Amino acid sequence: MTQSPDWVRLQKALSVEAEYGFTDLVGKQYRFSEFLCLSFGQTPTVITALERRRWQEMASQFARYPQLTLLERQHLVAEASQFIQQIEQGSAGAQGRRGAGEKMYNQQSKTQVKQPPTTPIVKTNSEANSGYSSNLSLDQPLANVAEIGVRKGGYLTKLNLYTVRDLLFYYPRDHIDYARQVNISELEAGETVTLVGKIKSCNCFTTQKNNKLTILELVITDQSGRIKLSRFFAGNRYSNRGWQEALKRRYESGSIVAASGLVKKNKYGLTLDNPEIEVLAHPEDTIDSLNIGRVVPVYPLTEGVPADMVRQAVTAVLPAAAQLKDPLPSVIRNQYGLVGLKDAIANIHFPSDSAAKEAARRRLVFDEFFYLQLGFLQRRQALRQVQNSAILLPAGKLIEEFEQILPFKLTNAQQRVINDILNDLQKPTPMNRLVQGDVGSGKTVVAVIAILAAVQSGYQGALMAPTEVLAEQHYRKLVSWFNLLHLPVELLTGSTKTAKRRQIHAQLETGELSLLVGTHALIQDPVNFHKLGLVVIDEQHRFGVHQRARLLSKGEQPHVLTMTATPIPRTLALTLHGDLDVSQIDELPPGRQAIYTTALTGKERNNAYDLIRREIAEGRQVYVVLPLIEESEKLDLRSAVDEHQHLSESIFPEFQVGLLHGRMSSAEKDEVINAFRDNKTQIIVSTTVIEVGVDVPNATVMMIENAERFGLSQLHQLRGRVGRGSHRSYCLLMSSSTTPDARQRLNVLEQSQDGFFIAEMDMRLRGPGEVLGTRQSGLADFALASLVEDQEVLQIARDAAEKIILRDGNLEKLPLLQAELDYRYQKLMGGAILT
Ligand code: ADP
Ligand code: MG
C-alpha cells in the first residue's frame, strides 16, 4: 500500500455516497464504509500530529457507519470530505479554493460543530481554514477564532467575553453528568433535578382566553419515559408570531435538551415547575458532538446568548489553556494541595470525572480568595510603611482618672481589646482596627479609652455614627464622662445650627476642642482639625467606603478604630476588611440575663398584649417595631402612624404611646426618645430607626411586627434594645408567615443569644449578599467561591497570602503574581475599593 492516500478516489467515494442518499453503497471490492475505514486506517506521512489523531478517529467512526442514522451518516461524510480537503490543501494559504466535494455537501448540511466554518463571514478570515485551535493565543479576540467568528463573537461580548482568555475563565454554573442523569420515569415530586432528553414535540401559542399569556410546551423523552414541560410568558409582546416561531426553531424536534427545575405534580402527571431549558445539541450536530458519555458544562444563562453557543465556543478555545502560565509558586501549590492552573481551567469546563472537577474548583476558588487577600495584605503592608501618624501614649492621667470614675470593672474581653488598641496607638504607623462586639458588650468604653489616649497625648479625636439618633446618644454619654474629666466635647450633625457650627469649626481649628461627635456632617468639607489623632467609626458597615476615605483625608494619617455591633462571620470579615486588624469583645458584662424570645402568630397576639400590660403595670416599658414595608418612605410612615393610632386608641388607651419614624426632624425624634427615656411614654412605636444604640434600661419588651421580613442580625440588634437593665426582658417576634423557611429563621433567634452564631446562620440562610446589602458593602463578586461553603479554602488562601507578603511584600520576585493581582483585584472589587 502506498503511504499517500489517493485523495481523488476518497473524495469521489464520499460524493457518490452522498449522491445515493448515504446508503453505504456496495462497490466492486468493498462497501463504502469498509473502503473509508481502510483508507483512514493508513495514516499518511504528510500530516501533523493533531491531524493524525483526527485521521485515526475517522477510521473508527467509519467502522460504525452502518449503525449510524441517516443524519449522522450525512454529517460524518461531510466532515470527512472537509477534513480531506483541508489536508490536501495544507493548512497554509488555503483561502478561497474549495473542493467540489465540499460544495456539494454544503447543500445538504448546515453542520457547524468541530468543522472548519463554512459561513461567508468566516471564509474571508485568513485563519478560517486552519480548523484547529492550537495556534490560538490567549489574547486573541474571540471574533478572530475560526470556530467562533464575528457573529458569535458579537454575542459573547454581551457576556463581557472578548478574548480567548476571558472565555477560558468563564466558568460553567453546573455540569450535567450523562452517566448519572435522572430517568424521567423515576422522577419524584419535590426534588430538584436536571434531566436530559430529546424534544419530541414543541408548541408555542398565545392562549385564547387571555391574549397576554403565551405558553411554550415541550414534550421530552428519554429511554425511560416522557414528560411535558411548559414555560409561561406574560405580556403582549410574546403573542408576536415571529417571536413564537423563533422559539420553536430554538427547540426544534430532535434537539437534545437539559431541563432543570423542581418536580411538581399537576393534573396531567409530573412536570417541572418553570424549568430552565437548555439546548445541548441540535439534530444536525455531528455525532461526536460534545455530549456523549461525558460530563458536560452548563453555562450561566443569559438573555439572548444561547448556552450551547457558549459551550461550543469554549470547546474551540480550550486548547489555548495549555498556554496559561501559573502565577502561583509551585511551593504554595504543593503545600496546599492545589492543582495547576492549566488543569484547573481544562477540568472546570470538561472534567474527566467528579474528582477532577472538585480539584479544579478548589484551585479556582482558592484563586478568587487568594488574590483578594493578597491585595488586602499588600495594602496593609503599604500602609504600615507610612511612619507619620501620631504617637498616642497609653500611660497618662486621663485614662487613669477615667478608669476610676467608671462604676464597673472592665470585662476581660474589654481589657484585651483595649490592650490591642493602645498597643497600636503608640506606633507611628496608622492603626486600622475593627472591633466586633455583640450588642451591649461595652464597646463605648473601649472607644472612650482610645480617645483619651489621643487627648492626653495632645491630639484630637472624632467619633462618627451612622445616624443622628446614635450620634446624639453617644454624645450624651460622652458629655457626662468628659465633664467629669473637664474635657470639652461637641456634637455636629446635619441639624446643628449655623452659629453653633461656626463655633465648632473654629474650636476645632485652634485645637481647643478635644472631641467631636457626629454623623457624616463631621466629614463635610469646611471641617478642619488642628491635630486629628484618632477617628472612631461606630457601626462602620453602614458607612460607604467613600465616606471612610473622605474622613481619612481629614488628618494626615489618623489612627482608625471601627466598631460594629453586627458581628459578621469570619469569612465575611476577611473578604470585606481583610486589610484591617480585627479584635473581638466576645464576652458580655456580668449579670446580663438571656432575653426570653418567642415567635408568635397572629392568633397569639392577645397573649403578647397581655404580657405588655403586665410589664407596664410593673413599671416597665415597651418597644413596638415595624419593618420597612415598601421601598417607599411614605408607606412606612403610613404603617407606623396607623399602628400608633391603633395601639394608642384601641389596644392601650390607658397608656401613653409615642411614635418614632425616619421622617421626623431630629429635634422631634429627640423629644420622643427623651419622653420615653423619662418614662413619660410607656410604649414607643417605631420604624427601624430605633435599631441601633438607643439605650433605655427600663424597657423590657421588644415586640417586632412581621419579624420574618428582617434579617436575623437585625432582629438580634433590635432585641438588644431590651435586657439592658436588671429586669427580665422579652422579645416577641410576631409573624403570620408559616413557611418552613421563616419558621427556621425565627427559631434561630429563639435558640440563641450569640450574635456571632446568629450572623453565621443568617449568612447560611440568606446568603452573604442579602446579609450585607451588597451594593453598599463593597463585597467582592466571586464567580465560583461561596462564603458559606468554602470557608476552609478561604482560610488557606489567607494563610498563603500572608506567607507570600511576609517574604516578599512587593512581589518583586514574583512579577507574574503581581501582574495577575493587579488584573484580578480591579475586577473582583469592581472598583469599589477604598483608595
Ligand atoms: P455596645 O457594645 O452595644 O455599644 P455599650 O457600650 O453601649 O454597648 O454598653 C452597654 C451597657 O453596658 C452600658 O450601659 C455600659 O455602661 C455598660 N457596660 C459597659 N462595660 C461594662 C462592664 N464592664 N461592666 C458592666 N457594665 C458595663
Ligand atoms: Mg454602641
Short mmCIF file of N, CA and C in Angstrom, two decimals, residues 2 4 70 73 100 159 173 248 270 277 299 309 328 339 394 401 501 592 610 614 627 659 665 729 830:
data_model
loop_
_atom_site.label_atom_id
_atom_site.label_comp_id
_atom_site.label_asym_id
_atom_site.label_seq_id
_atom_site.Cartn_x
_atom_site.Cartn_y
_atom_site.Cartn_z
N THR A 2 0.39 2.25 -0.67
CA THR A 2 1.16 3.49 -0.73
C THR A 2 0.97 4.31 0.54
N SER A 4 0.76 7.56 0.65
CA SER A 4 -0.06 8.74 0.42
C SER A 4 -1.39 8.31 -0.19
N LEU A 70 -29.34 8.18 9.44
CA LEU A 70 -29.12 8.89 8.19
C LEU A 70 -28.45 10.24 8.44
N ARG A 73 -24.88 9.85 9.41
CA ARG A 73 -24.05 9.49 8.24
C ARG A 73 -23.74 10.73 7.41
N ALA A 100 -14.69 20.36 -4.87
CA ALA A 100 -16.02 20.07 -5.37
C ALA A 100 -16.84 19.34 -4.31
N LEU A 159 -21.68 38.96 27.16
CA LEU A 159 -21.30 38.35 28.44
C LEU A 159 -19.97 38.91 28.92
N ARG A 173 -21.82 27.11 35.34
CA ARG A 173 -22.53 27.18 36.61
C ARG A 173 -22.83 25.79 37.13
N LYS A 248 -39.76 28.23 18.56
CA LYS A 248 -39.96 26.85 18.09
C LYS A 248 -38.73 26.35 17.36
N LEU A 270 -46.54 14.34 36.25
CA LEU A 270 -45.40 15.10 36.76
C LEU A 270 -44.89 16.09 35.71
N ILE A 277 -34.59 25.49 30.44
CA ILE A 277 -34.39 24.50 29.38
C ILE A 277 -33.25 24.96 28.50
N TYR A 299 -23.49 26.63 31.17
CA TYR A 299 -23.03 27.98 31.47
C TYR A 299 -24.18 28.85 31.96
N MET A 309 -24.20 27.79 22.39
CA MET A 309 -23.18 28.55 21.68
C MET A 309 -21.96 28.78 22.58
N LEU A 328 0.99 31.15 40.45
CA LEU A 328 1.13 30.68 41.82
C LEU A 328 2.39 29.83 41.96
N VAL A 339 -4.14 21.96 42.37
CA VAL A 339 -3.73 21.57 41.02
C VAL A 339 -3.26 22.79 40.24
N PRO A 394 -0.34 55.29 76.02
CA PRO A 394 -1.30 54.64 76.91
C PRO A 394 -1.19 55.16 78.35
N GLU A 401 -7.72 58.42 85.40
CA GLU A 401 -8.89 59.06 86.03
C GLU A 401 -10.18 58.41 85.56
N ARG A 501 -22.38 75.69 64.59
CA ARG A 501 -21.50 75.02 63.64
C ARG A 501 -20.21 75.83 63.44
N ARG A 592 -25.81 39.94 82.88
CA ARG A 592 -26.79 40.05 81.79
C ARG A 592 -27.62 38.78 81.72
N ASP A 610 -51.23 41.00 76.53
CA ASP A 610 -51.35 40.77 77.98
C ASP A 610 -50.00 40.93 78.67
N ARG A 614 -48.92 43.56 81.63
CA ARG A 614 -48.32 43.15 82.91
C ARG A 614 -47.00 43.87 83.16
N PRO A 627 -41.49 46.80 60.35
CA PRO A 627 -40.46 46.68 59.31
C PRO A 627 -40.65 47.70 58.21
N LEU A 659 -44.46 57.84 69.14
CA LEU A 659 -44.26 57.42 67.75
C LEU A 659 -42.94 57.96 67.24
N SER A 665 -37.97 65.27 62.16
CA SER A 665 -36.72 66.03 62.30
C SER A 665 -36.01 65.48 63.53
N SER A 729 -36.25 40.43 80.55
CA SER A 729 -36.78 41.06 79.34
C SER A 729 -37.27 40.04 78.31
N GLY A 830 -14.65 45.41 41.56
CA GLY A 830 -15.50 46.23 40.73
C GLY A 830 -15.27 47.72 40.97
#
